[in-house]
Amino acid sequence: MSGPGVRRVTWRALRTRRRELAGLGGWSLVEALPALLAGYLVARAVDDGFLAGRLLNGLAWLGVLAVAVLVGAAATGRTYRSLGAVVEPFRDEVAAQVVRGALRAATRAGGRPDSAAVTRLTHQMEIVRDTFAGLLMVTRGFLFSAGAALLGLLTLAPVVAALAAAPLVAGLVVFLAALPAMVTHQRAYVRAGEQLGQSAAAALAGHRDVLACGAETRVTADVERLVSAQAAAERTLARMAAIRSLSLGIGGWLPLLVLLVAAPWLVERGLSAGAVLGALIYVSTGLQPALHTLVQGLGGGGLRYAVTLENILRHYPVSDDPRPSAPATRPPRARPPIGPVGRSPAVEVRGLTFGYGPRARPVLQDFSLTLADGDHLAVVGPSGAGKSTLAALLAGLVLPQAGTVQLAGATVAEVEPAVFARIRVLVPQEAYVFTGSLADNLRYLRPDADDHALEVALDALGACPLATRLGGLGAPVVPALLSAGERQLIAAVRAWLAPAPLVVLDEATCHLDPALEATVEAAFARRPGSLVVIAHRISSALRAGRVLVLDGDEPVAGTHEQLMTRSATYRVLVGCWDDPVLPSRAASARQG
């Protein structure tokens, strides 16, 4: 019915919670009391009570049945508690695996966020949780209810049990034979929905480009085709309900018909009227509902469970050990070791080419750059020149189509993601701050930093007033209550504390006022190691030891004075850039 991964994960979830399953089985036994006693007690009430003219005796037998029903109802509530103890931890394990897999895929070098991960974590994960719970309930319900009904039929007459069991088995065989086809159609339905979600998300995210290029008709047709494919898959899946109805007719209704037709023959062989009525009750209230629940459960929720979990495991395989696994290590490569700062250039870029798409014009082409330990480089240029792209390449977030990027002697393409934290720290324009204490946010990249180190960092970057306003290092931080500049300042202090020798600030101070930006950049310039600043104001370029100008043509690097002579683009930027922090120096630069 399902792949080996689904069976292995399901079996492990059941095996590791044997105690909870034992509790579920125990309460299910109690819950099955009415199914076990109903037919027998009704037969006694009819034969020994009502037909014998003993009304009170018949009512007494029915009273015993009422007590059994109440006991079974009380046990039903307990079964759901036991069910939750099995299902919820299983859901948490698979959800954690999806999160770990999505983060690994998005944060590895050259990785991209998986737009379908949210669907798998929310919609598909809830399907897995609900259908797993449903499968446990319908399976144990069928086993206990049908087993109790068959046992009750045996107590009435073995021949009656045989007459009812034969059609029941036949109906089950028909249903189980059709399950593989049902799984195939359910799988097609799930994947069609996932493809539609990805296509719709891409169309919505790029709606401006779609309108600008006049591609509305093409994009609409692509999405409409996927909508039609999903609708066709759903219609096919709905037609499979006919097979479920057939198996229910054979296994659920045919036993009733067989017993009704055989009733005269059974009476002639000495079966009492009460026993015949009891047998019909066992079939109609025990076997038939149990089979109906099983077929509908496996044919509906069971298929969704198998296919949806299979789809999740296809993207994020779950290991046999449910605990988080350590990052896999690559085989050793012949490359320069990551040694002490200064043994090799902090950054060495050779022949780098990168473009967004195979046919797109490269943002950077045959680009080379060397940054020594302790260098302070500012990168300037018009919008779209490739400044943030260069920052992402230096940080290892994307890989070049040609050429190499080396940090501290290690080629970025060969460095494990966990090692990057020791080499570089990137602070983007949109700073990430999480809910927690201020100290927890600052220690994110340096967990061993004590309170004194945090206070020194806050003072160096001019963040003490912010820390005081929040209430100190132990104060809770709520990202939604912080301004963009406050989030940037916290992220800057966090990066300043990081052990990485290379810091890349990608317009990471654009929301700070010019004076505070100058304080932050000056603190990073004094920090041991190298600094790359994607400049937001001309003052960032004036403070840097070297400036790199990207303008879509040949990149030019040099000091401010050299670039005022050699780069027309730089002169234009200086003339257009307003900087109230260094008015005198900016004015002289314009005059030059």
Coordinates of C-alpha atoms in Angstrom, one line a residue:
M1 CA 0.0 0.0 0.0
S2 CA 2.8 2.4 0.7
G3 CA 6.6 2.7 0.4
P4 CA 9.1 1.2 2.8
G5 CA 9.8 4.6 4.3
V6 CA 6.1 5.1 5.3
R7 CA 5.9 1.6 6.8
R8 CA 9.2 2.0 8.7
V9 CA 8.2 5.4 10.1
T10 CA 4.8 4.1 11.1
W11 CA 6.0 1.0 12.7
R12 CA 8.7 2.9 14.6
A13 CA 6.0 5.3 15.9
L14 CA 4.0 2.3 17.2
R15 CA 6.9 0.3 18.5
T16 CA 8.3 3.1 20.5
R17 CA 5.0 3.7 22.2
R18 CA 4.0 0.2 23.2
R19 CA 2.9 1.3 26.6
E20 CA 0.5 3.9 25.2
L21 CA -0.8 1.4 22.7
A22 CA -1.4 -1.2 25.4
G23 CA -3.5 1.4 27.2
L24 CA -5.4 2.1 24.0
G25 CA -6.0 -1.6 23.5
G26 CA -7.2 -2.1 27.1
W27 CA -9.8 0.6 26.9
S28 CA -10.8 -0.7 23.5
L29 CA -11.6 -4.0 25.0
V30 CA -13.9 -2.4 27.5
E31 CA -15.4 -0.2 24.7
A32 CA -16.2 -3.4 22.8
L33 CA -18.4 -4.9 25.6
P34 CA -21.7 -3.7 23.9
A35 CA -20.6 -5.3 20.6
L36 CA -19.8 -8.6 22.4
L37 CA -23.0 -8.8 24.5
A38 CA -25.7 -7.1 22.3
G39 CA -26.8 -10.0 20.3
Y40 CA -26.6 -12.5 23.1
L41 CA -28.5 -10.3 25.6
V42 CA -31.2 -9.5 23.0
A43 CA -31.6 -13.2 22.3
R44 CA -32.0 -14.0 26.0
A45 CA -34.5 -11.1 26.4
V46 CA -36.6 -12.5 23.5
D47 CA -36.4 -16.2 24.2
D48 CA -36.4 -16.2 28.0
G49 CA -38.4 -13.0 28.5
F50 CA -40.9 -11.6 25.9
L51 CA -41.7 -14.8 24.0
A52 CA -42.0 -16.7 27.3
G53 CA -44.4 -14.2 28.7
R54 CA -41.9 -12.9 31.3
L55 CA -41.8 -9.2 30.7
L56 CA -39.7 -8.3 33.7
N57 CA -37.2 -11.0 32.8
G58 CA -36.9 -9.5 29.3
L59 CA -36.5 -6.0 30.6
A60 CA -33.8 -7.2 33.0
W61 CA -31.7 -8.6 30.1
L62 CA -32.1 -5.4 28.2
G63 CA -31.1 -3.5 31.4
V64 CA -27.8 -5.4 31.4
L65 CA -27.3 -4.4 27.8
A66 CA -27.9 -0.7 28.8
V67 CA -25.3 -1.0 31.6
A68 CA -22.8 -2.5 29.0
V69 CA -23.5 0.5 26.7
L70 CA -22.8 3.0 29.4
V71 CA -19.5 1.2 30.4
G72 CA -18.5 1.2 26.7
A73 CA -19.3 4.9 26.3
A74 CA -17.1 5.8 29.3
A75 CA -14.3 3.7 27.9
T76 CA -14.6 5.6 24.6
G77 CA -13.5 8.8 26.3
R78 CA -10.4 7.1 27.7
T79 CA -9.4 5.7 24.3
Y80 CA -9.0 9.3 23.0
R81 CA -6.6 10.2 25.8
S82 CA -4.5 7.1 24.9
L83 CA -4.7 8.0 21.3
G84 CA -3.3 11.5 21.8
A85 CA -0.3 10.0 23.7
V86 CA 0.6 8.1 20.5
V87 CA -0.3 10.6 17.8
E88 CA 1.0 14.0 19.1
P89 CA 4.6 12.9 19.7
F90 CA 4.7 11.3 16.2
R91 CA 3.4 14.5 14.6
D92 CA 6.1 16.5 16.5
E93 CA 8.9 14.1 15.3
V94 CA 7.9 14.4 11.6
A95 CA 7.3 18.1 11.8
A96 CA 10.8 18.6 13.4
Q97 CA 12.3 16.6 10.5
V98 CA 10.5 18.8 7.9
V99 CA 11.9 21.9 9.6
R100 CA 15.4 20.6 9.8
G101 CA 15.3 19.5 6.2
A102 CA 13.9 22.8 5.0
L103 CA 16.5 24.8 6.9
R104 CA 19.4 22.6 5.7
A105 CA 18.2 23.0 2.1
A106 CA 17.8 26.8 2.4
T107 CA 21.1 27.5 4.2
R108 CA 23.5 25.3 2.4
A109 CA 25.8 26.9 -0.1
G110 CA 23.8 27.6 -3.2
G111 CA 20.6 26.5 -1.5
R112 CA 17.3 28.2 -2.1
P113 CA 14.2 28.4 0.2
D114 CA 11.7 25.6 -0.6
S115 CA 8.4 27.3 -1.2
A116 CA 6.5 24.0 -0.7
A117 CA 8.0 23.4 2.8
V118 CA 5.3 25.5 4.4
T119 CA 2.6 23.4 2.7
R120 CA 4.3 20.2 4.0
L121 CA 4.7 21.6 7.5
T122 CA 1.1 23.0 7.8
H123 CA -1.5 21.4 5.5
Q124 CA 0.2 18.1 4.8
M125 CA 1.5 17.7 8.4
E126 CA -2.0 18.1 9.7
I127 CA -3.3 15.6 7.2
V128 CA -0.6 13.1 8.5
R129 CA -1.5 13.8 12.1
D130 CA -5.3 13.5 11.6
T131 CA -5.2 10.5 9.3
F132 CA -2.7 8.6 11.5
A133 CA -5.1 9.1 14.4
G134 CA -8.0 8.0 12.3
L135 CA -6.1 4.9 11.1
L136 CA -5.4 3.9 14.7
M137 CA -9.1 4.4 15.6
V138 CA -10.6 2.6 12.7
T139 CA -8.1 -0.3 12.8
R140 CA -8.5 -1.0 16.5
G141 CA -12.3 -0.4 16.1
F142 CA -12.6 -3.0 13.4
L143 CA -10.4 -5.5 15.2
F144 CA -12.3 -5.2 18.5
S145 CA -15.8 -4.6 17.2
A146 CA -15.7 -7.2 14.4
G147 CA -13.9 -9.7 16.7
A148 CA -16.5 -9.2 19.4
A149 CA -19.4 -9.6 17.0
L150 CA -17.9 -12.8 15.5
L151 CA -17.3 -14.2 19.0
G152 CA -20.9 -13.4 19.9
L153 CA -22.1 -15.2 16.8
L154 CA -20.1 -18.2 17.7
T155 CA -21.8 -18.2 21.1
L156 CA -25.2 -18.3 19.4
A157 CA -24.4 -20.9 16.7
P158 CA -21.2 -21.7 14.8
V159 CA -23.1 -22.0 11.5
V160 CA -24.4 -18.5 11.9
A161 CA -20.9 -17.2 12.4
A162 CA -19.8 -19.0 9.2
L163 CA -22.7 -17.6 7.2
A164 CA -21.8 -14.0 8.2
A165 CA -18.0 -14.3 8.0
A166 CA -17.8 -15.6 4.4
P167 CA -19.3 -12.4 2.8
L168 CA -17.3 -10.3 5.2
V169 CA -14.0 -11.8 4.1
A170 CA -15.0 -11.5 0.4
G171 CA -15.7 -7.8 0.8
L172 CA -12.4 -7.3 2.5
V173 CA -10.6 -9.1 -0.3
V174 CA -12.2 -6.9 -2.9
F175 CA -11.3 -3.7 -1.0
L176 CA -7.7 -4.8 -0.4
A177 CA -7.2 -5.8 -4.0
A178 CA -8.2 -2.2 -5.1
L179 CA -5.9 -0.4 -2.6
P180 CA -2.8 -0.2 -4.8
A181 CA -4.8 1.7 -7.5
M182 CA -6.3 3.9 -4.9
V183 CA -2.9 4.8 -3.6
T184 CA -1.7 5.7 -7.1
H185 CA -4.6 8.0 -7.7
Q186 CA -4.2 9.6 -4.2
R187 CA -0.5 10.2 -4.9
A188 CA -1.4 11.9 -8.2
Y189 CA -3.9 14.1 -6.4
V190 CA -1.4 15.2 -3.7
R191 CA 1.4 16.0 -6.1
A192 CA -1.0 17.9 -8.4
G193 CA -2.0 20.0 -5.4
E194 CA 1.7 20.6 -4.5
Q195 CA 2.6 21.6 -8.1
L196 CA -0.4 24.0 -8.2
G197 CA 0.7 25.6 -4.9
Q198 CA 4.3 26.1 -6.2
S199 CA 3.1 27.6 -9.5
A200 CA 0.6 29.9 -7.9
A201 CA 3.2 31.1 -5.3
A202 CA 5.7 31.9 -8.1
A203 CA 3.0 33.7 -10.2
L204 CA 1.9 35.8 -7.2
A205 CA 5.5 36.6 -6.1
G206 CA 6.4 37.7 -9.6
H207 CA 3.2 39.5 -10.6
R208 CA 5.0 42.7 -11.3
D209 CA 7.4 41.1 -13.7
V210 CA 4.5 39.2 -15.3
L211 CA 2.7 42.5 -15.9
A212 CA 5.8 44.3 -17.1
C213 CA 6.6 41.5 -19.7
G214 CA 3.0 41.2 -20.8
A215 CA 3.0 37.5 -19.8
E216 CA -0.4 37.4 -18.1
T217 CA -1.9 35.1 -20.7
R218 CA 0.9 32.6 -20.5
V219 CA 1.1 32.5 -16.8
T220 CA -2.6 32.3 -16.4
A221 CA -2.7 29.4 -18.8
D222 CA 0.1 27.6 -16.9
V223 CA -1.8 27.9 -13.6
E224 CA -5.1 27.0 -15.2
R225 CA -3.5 23.8 -16.6
L226 CA -2.4 22.8 -13.2
V227 CA -5.8 23.6 -11.7
S228 CA -7.4 21.4 -14.4
A229 CA -4.9 18.6 -13.6
Q230 CA -5.7 18.8 -9.9
A231 CA -9.5 18.7 -10.6
A232 CA -9.0 15.7 -12.9
A233 CA -7.0 13.9 -10.2
E234 CA -9.7 14.6 -7.7
R235 CA -12.5 13.4 -10.0
T236 CA -10.6 10.1 -10.5
L237 CA -10.1 9.7 -6.8
A238 CA -13.9 10.3 -6.3
R239 CA -14.7 7.5 -8.7
M240 CA -12.7 5.1 -6.6
A241 CA -15.6 5.5 -4.0
A242 CA -17.6 3.0 -6.2
I243 CA -15.1 0.3 -5.3
R244 CA -15.5 1.0 -1.6
S245 CA -19.3 0.9 -2.0
L246 CA -19.0 -2.5 -3.7
S247 CA -16.8 -3.9 -0.9
L248 CA -19.3 -2.6 1.7
G249 CA -22.2 -4.1 -0.2
I250 CA -20.5 -7.5 -0.3
G251 CA -19.0 -7.5 3.2
G252 CA -21.6 -5.4 5.1
W253 CA -25.1 -5.9 3.5
L254 CA -24.7 -9.4 2.0
P255 CA -24.4 -11.1 5.4
L256 CA -27.7 -9.6 6.4
L257 CA -29.3 -10.9 3.2
V258 CA -27.8 -14.3 3.7
L259 CA -29.1 -14.5 7.3
L260 CA -32.6 -13.4 6.3
V261 CA -32.7 -15.9 3.5
A262 CA -31.3 -18.7 5.7
A263 CA -33.6 -17.8 8.7
P264 CA -36.3 -20.5 7.9
W265 CA -33.6 -23.2 7.5
L266 CA -31.9 -22.1 10.7
V267 CA -35.1 -22.3 12.6
E268 CA -35.8 -25.7 11.2
R269 CA -32.4 -26.8 12.6
G270 CA -33.4 -25.6 16.1
L271 CA -32.2 -22.0 16.2
S272 CA -34.6 -20.0 18.3
A273 CA -36.3 -16.8 17.0
G274 CA -34.3 -14.8 19.6
A275 CA -31.0 -16.3 18.4
V276 CA -31.9 -15.3 14.8
L277 CA -32.7 -11.8 16.0
G278 CA -29.5 -11.7 18.0
A279 CA -27.5 -12.8 14.9
L280 CA -29.0 -10.0 12.9
I281 CA -28.1 -7.5 15.6
Y282 CA -24.5 -8.7 15.7
V283 CA -24.3 -8.2 11.9
S284 CA -26.1 -4.9 11.7
T285 CA -24.6 -3.2 14.8
G286 CA -21.3 -5.0 14.9
L287 CA -19.9 -6.4 11.7
Q288 CA -21.5 -3.9 9.3
P289 CA -20.5 -0.7 11.1
A290 CA -17.0 -2.0 11.8
L291 CA -16.4 -2.9 8.1
H292 CA -17.9 0.4 7.0
T293 CA -15.6 2.4 9.3
L294 CA -12.5 0.4 8.2
V295 CA -13.2 0.7 4.4
Q296 CA -14.0 4.4 4.6
G297 CA -11.1 5.0 7.0
L298 CA -8.5 3.1 4.9
G299 CA -10.0 4.2 1.6
G300 CA -10.1 7.8 2.6
G301 CA -7.8 8.8 5.5
G302 CA -5.5 5.8 5.1
L303 CA -4.7 6.7 1.5
R304 CA -4.1 10.4 2.4
Y305 CA -1.9 9.3 5.2
A306 CA 0.3 7.0 3.1
V307 CA 0.7 9.3 0.2
T308 CA 1.1 12.5 2.1
L309 CA 3.7 11.0 4.5
E310 CA 5.4 9.4 1.5
N311 CA 5.6 12.8 -0.1
I312 CA 7.1 14.4 3.0
L313 CA 9.6 11.6 3.4
R314 CA 10.6 11.9 -0.2
H315 CA 11.8 15.5 0.5
Y316 CA 12.9 15.0 4.1
P317 CA 13.9 11.4 4.8
V318 CA 13.5 10.4 8.5
S319 CA 16.4 8.4 9.9
D320 CA 15.9 5.4 12.1
D321 CA 17.1 7.5 15.1
P322 CA 14.4 10.1 15.8
R323 CA 16.8 12.4 17.5
P324 CA 18.4 15.3 15.5
S325 CA 21.2 14.0 13.5
A326 CA 24.6 15.6 13.4
P327 CA 25.5 17.3 10.1
A328 CA 27.0 14.9 7.7
T329 CA 30.7 15.4 7.0
R330 CA 32.2 15.4 3.6
P331 CA 35.2 13.3 2.7
P332 CA 38.5 15.2 3.3
R333 CA 39.5 17.4 0.4
A334 CA 42.9 18.6 -0.6
R335 CA 42.5 22.3 0.2
P336 CA 44.3 24.8 2.4
P337 CA 43.4 24.5 6.0
I338 CA 41.4 27.2 7.8
G339 CA 44.2 28.4 10.0
P340 CA 45.1 31.4 12.0
V341 CA 44.1 34.8 10.7
G342 CA 46.8 36.1 8.4
R343 CA 48.1 32.9 7.0
S344 CA 46.1 33.5 3.8
P345 CA 44.1 36.4 2.4
A346 CA 40.8 37.0 4.2
V347 CA 39.0 37.0 0.8
E348 CA 40.4 35.9 -2.5
V349 CA 38.1 35.9 -5.6
R350 CA 39.3 34.7 -8.9
G351 CA 37.5 34.7 -12.3
L352 CA 34.1 34.9 -10.6
T353 CA 31.0 34.9 -12.9
F354 CA 27.4 34.9 -11.7
G355 CA 24.1 35.6 -13.3
Y356 CA 20.5 35.0 -12.3
G357 CA 19.6 32.4 -14.9
P358 CA 21.4 30.7 -17.7
R359 CA 20.4 33.3 -20.3
A360 CA 20.6 36.4 -18.1
R361 CA 23.3 38.9 -18.4
P362 CA 25.9 38.2 -15.7
V363 CA 25.8 40.5 -12.7
L364 CA 29.5 39.9 -12.2
Q365 CA 31.7 38.5 -14.9
D366 CA 35.4 37.4 -14.6
F367 CA 35.6 39.4 -11.4
S368 CA 38.6 39.1 -9.1
L369 CA 39.3 40.6 -5.7
T370 CA 41.8 40.1 -2.9
L371 CA 41.1 41.3 0.6
A372 CA 43.9 41.0 3.2
D373 CA 43.4 40.5 6.9
G374 CA 42.5 43.8 8.5
D375 CA 41.3 45.4 5.3
H376 CA 38.3 47.6 5.3
L377 CA 36.5 47.6 1.9
A378 CA 33.4 49.7 1.0
V379 CA 31.4 48.6 -2.1
V380 CA 29.4 51.2 -3.9
G381 CA 27.5 51.4 -7.1
P382 CA 24.0 52.1 -8.6
S383 CA 21.1 49.9 -7.8
G384 CA 21.3 46.6 -9.6
A385 CA 25.0 46.7 -10.1
G386 CA 25.6 43.5 -8.0
K387 CA 26.5 44.8 -4.6
S388 CA 24.2 42.5 -2.6
T389 CA 25.0 39.7 -5.0
L390 CA 28.7 40.1 -4.2
A391 CA 27.9 40.0 -0.5
A392 CA 25.9 36.8 -0.9
L393 CA 28.8 35.2 -2.9
L394 CA 31.3 36.2 -0.3
A395 CA 29.1 34.8 2.4
G396 CA 28.6 31.5 0.6
L397 CA 24.8 31.9 0.2
V398 CA 25.0 31.5 -3.5
L399 CA 27.7 29.8 -5.6
P400 CA 29.3 31.3 -8.7
Q401 CA 28.7 29.8 -12.2
A402 CA 32.5 30.1 -12.8
G403 CA 35.5 31.0 -10.8
T404 CA 36.3 30.6 -7.1
V405 CA 35.6 32.4 -3.8
Q406 CA 38.1 31.6 -1.0
L407 CA 37.7 32.7 2.6
A408 CA 40.7 32.3 4.8
G409 CA 42.2 29.9 2.3
A410 CA 39.1 27.7 2.1
T411 CA 37.0 27.5 -1.1
V412 CA 33.4 28.4 -0.3
A413 CA 32.0 25.6 -2.4
E414 CA 33.8 23.0 -0.3
V415 CA 33.1 24.5 3.2
E416 CA 30.5 22.8 5.4
P417 CA 27.7 25.2 6.4
A418 CA 28.6 24.7 10.1
V419 CA 32.1 25.9 9.4
F420 CA 31.0 29.2 7.8
A421 CA 30.1 30.5 11.3
R422 CA 33.9 30.4 12.1
I423 CA 34.9 32.2 8.9
R424 CA 32.4 35.0 8.2
V425 CA 29.3 36.7 9.5
L426 CA 26.8 38.4 7.2
V427 CA 24.4 41.1 8.4
P428 CA 21.7 41.8 5.9
Q429 CA 19.6 44.9 5.5
E430 CA 16.6 43.2 7.1
A431 CA 18.0 42.2 10.5
Y432 CA 16.7 39.1 12.2
V433 CA 15.8 39.4 15.9
F434 CA 14.0 36.7 17.7
T435 CA 11.6 36.7 20.7
G436 CA 13.7 36.1 23.9
S437 CA 16.0 38.1 26.1
L438 CA 18.4 40.7 24.8
A439 CA 21.3 38.7 26.0
D440 CA 20.1 35.6 24.1
N441 CA 19.9 37.7 20.9
L442 CA 23.4 39.0 21.4
R443 CA 24.9 35.6 22.2
Y444 CA 23.3 34.0 19.1
L445 CA 26.7 33.7 17.3
R446 CA 28.8 33.5 20.5
P447 CA 27.1 31.4 23.1
D448 CA 30.0 31.6 25.6
A449 CA 30.1 35.4 25.8
D450 CA 29.6 36.6 29.4
D451 CA 27.7 39.6 30.5
H452 CA 30.8 41.8 30.6
A453 CA 31.6 41.0 27.0
L454 CA 28.0 41.9 26.0
E455 CA 28.3 45.2 27.8
V456 CA 31.6 46.0 26.1
A457 CA 30.0 45.3 22.7
L458 CA 26.9 47.4 23.5
D459 CA 29.2 50.3 24.5
A460 CA 31.5 50.0 21.5
L461 CA 28.6 50.2 19.0
G462 CA 26.6 52.9 20.9
A463 CA 23.8 50.5 21.8
C464 CA 23.8 51.1 25.6
P465 CA 20.8 53.6 25.4
L466 CA 18.8 50.9 23.5
A467 CA 19.7 48.2 26.1
T468 CA 18.7 50.6 28.9
R469 CA 15.4 51.4 27.3
L470 CA 14.6 47.7 26.9
G471 CA 15.5 47.0 30.5
G472 CA 18.9 45.5 30.4
L473 CA 20.4 42.3 29.2
G474 CA 17.7 40.1 30.8
A475 CA 14.9 42.2 29.3
P476 CA 12.5 40.4 26.9
V477 CA 12.8 41.4 23.2
V478 CA 9.7 41.4 21.1
P479 CA 10.7 42.0 17.5
A480 CA 7.3 43.5 16.5
L481 CA 7.8 46.3 19.1
L482 CA 11.3 47.3 17.8
S483 CA 11.9 49.7 15.0
A484 CA 13.9 48.7 11.9
G485 CA 16.9 50.6 13.2
E486 CA 16.8 49.0 16.6
R487 CA 16.7 45.6 15.1
Q488 CA 19.7 46.5 12.9
L489 CA 21.6 47.7 16.0
I490 CA 21.0 44.5 17.9
A491 CA 22.1 42.4 14.8
A492 CA 25.2 44.6 14.5
V493 CA 26.2 44.0 18.1
R494 CA 25.6 40.3 17.6
A495 CA 27.9 40.3 14.6
W496 CA 30.6 42.3 16.4
L497 CA 30.7 39.6 19.1
A498 CA 30.9 36.8 16.6
P499 CA 34.2 34.9 16.4
A500 CA 34.4 35.1 12.6
P501 CA 37.3 37.1 11.2
L502 CA 35.3 38.4 8.2
V503 CA 32.3 40.7 8.6
V504 CA 30.0 41.6 5.6
L505 CA 27.6 44.4 6.2
D506 CA 25.0 44.5 3.4
E507 CA 23.4 47.9 3.9
A508 CA 23.1 46.7 7.5
T509 CA 23.0 50.2 9.0
C510 CA 20.6 51.9 6.5
H511 CA 17.9 52.5 9.2
L512 CA 20.4 54.0 11.6
D513 CA 20.9 57.7 11.8
P514 CA 24.2 58.9 10.3
A515 CA 25.9 59.5 13.7
L516 CA 25.1 56.0 15.0
E517 CA 26.0 54.5 11.7
A518 CA 29.5 56.1 12.0
T519 CA 29.8 54.7 15.5
V520 CA 28.9 51.2 14.4
E521 CA 31.3 51.2 11.4
A522 CA 34.1 52.6 13.4
A523 CA 33.6 49.8 16.0
F524 CA 33.8 47.2 13.2
A525 CA 36.9 48.9 11.7
R526 CA 38.6 48.6 15.1
R527 CA 37.5 44.9 15.5
P528 CA 40.2 42.4 14.6
G529 CA 39.7 40.9 11.1
S530 CA 38.4 42.2 7.8
L531 CA 35.3 44.3 7.0
V532 CA 33.3 44.6 3.8
V533 CA 30.5 47.2 3.8
I534 CA 27.9 47.5 1.1
A535 CA 27.6 51.3 1.4
H536 CA 24.4 53.1 2.0
R537 CA 25.9 56.5 2.5
I538 CA 29.0 58.2 1.0
S539 CA 30.4 58.4 4.5
S540 CA 30.8 54.6 4.5
A541 CA 33.1 54.9 1.5
L542 CA 35.0 57.8 3.0
R543 CA 35.7 55.9 6.1
A544 CA 37.0 52.8 4.3
G545 CA 40.6 52.0 3.4
R546 CA 39.5 50.9 -0.1
V547 CA 36.4 51.4 -2.2
L548 CA 35.1 49.0 -4.9
V549 CA 32.9 50.6 -7.5
L550 CA 30.4 48.3 -9.3
D551 CA 28.7 49.9 -12.3
G552 CA 27.9 47.1 -14.7
D553 CA 31.1 47.5 -16.6
E554 CA 34.7 47.0 -15.4
P555 CA 34.8 47.1 -11.5
V556 CA 37.2 49.7 -10.2
A557 CA 38.9 49.6 -6.8
G558 CA 41.0 52.2 -5.0
T559 CA 41.0 54.9 -2.4
H560 CA 38.5 57.7 -2.4
E561 CA 41.0 60.1 -3.9
Q562 CA 42.0 57.6 -6.6
L563 CA 38.5 56.9 -7.6
M564 CA 37.5 60.6 -7.8
T565 CA 40.1 60.7 -10.6
R566 CA 39.6 57.2 -12.2
S567 CA 35.8 56.5 -12.0
A568 CA 33.1 58.7 -13.5
T569 CA 30.5 56.5 -11.8
Y570 CA 32.1 57.2 -8.4
R571 CA 32.1 60.9 -9.0
V572 CA 28.4 60.8 -9.9
L573 CA 27.6 58.9 -6.8
V574 CA 29.6 61.3 -4.6
G575 CA 27.8 64.2 -6.2
C576 CA 24.4 62.7 -5.7
W577 CA 24.9 61.2 -2.2
D578 CA 23.8 63.4 0.7
D579 CA 25.7 62.8 3.9
P580 CA 25.2 65.2 6.8
V581 CA 27.8 63.4 8.9
L582 CA 30.9 64.5 6.9
P583 CA 29.7 67.7 5.1
S584 CA 33.1 69.2 4.8
R585 CA 34.8 66.1 3.4
A586 CA 31.9 65.3 1.1
A587 CA 31.9 68.9 -0.2
S588 CA 35.6 68.7 -0.9
A589 CA 35.1 65.4 -2.7
R590 CA 32.4 67.0 -4.9
Q591 CA 34.8 69.9 -5.7
G592 CA 37.5 67.4 -6.6

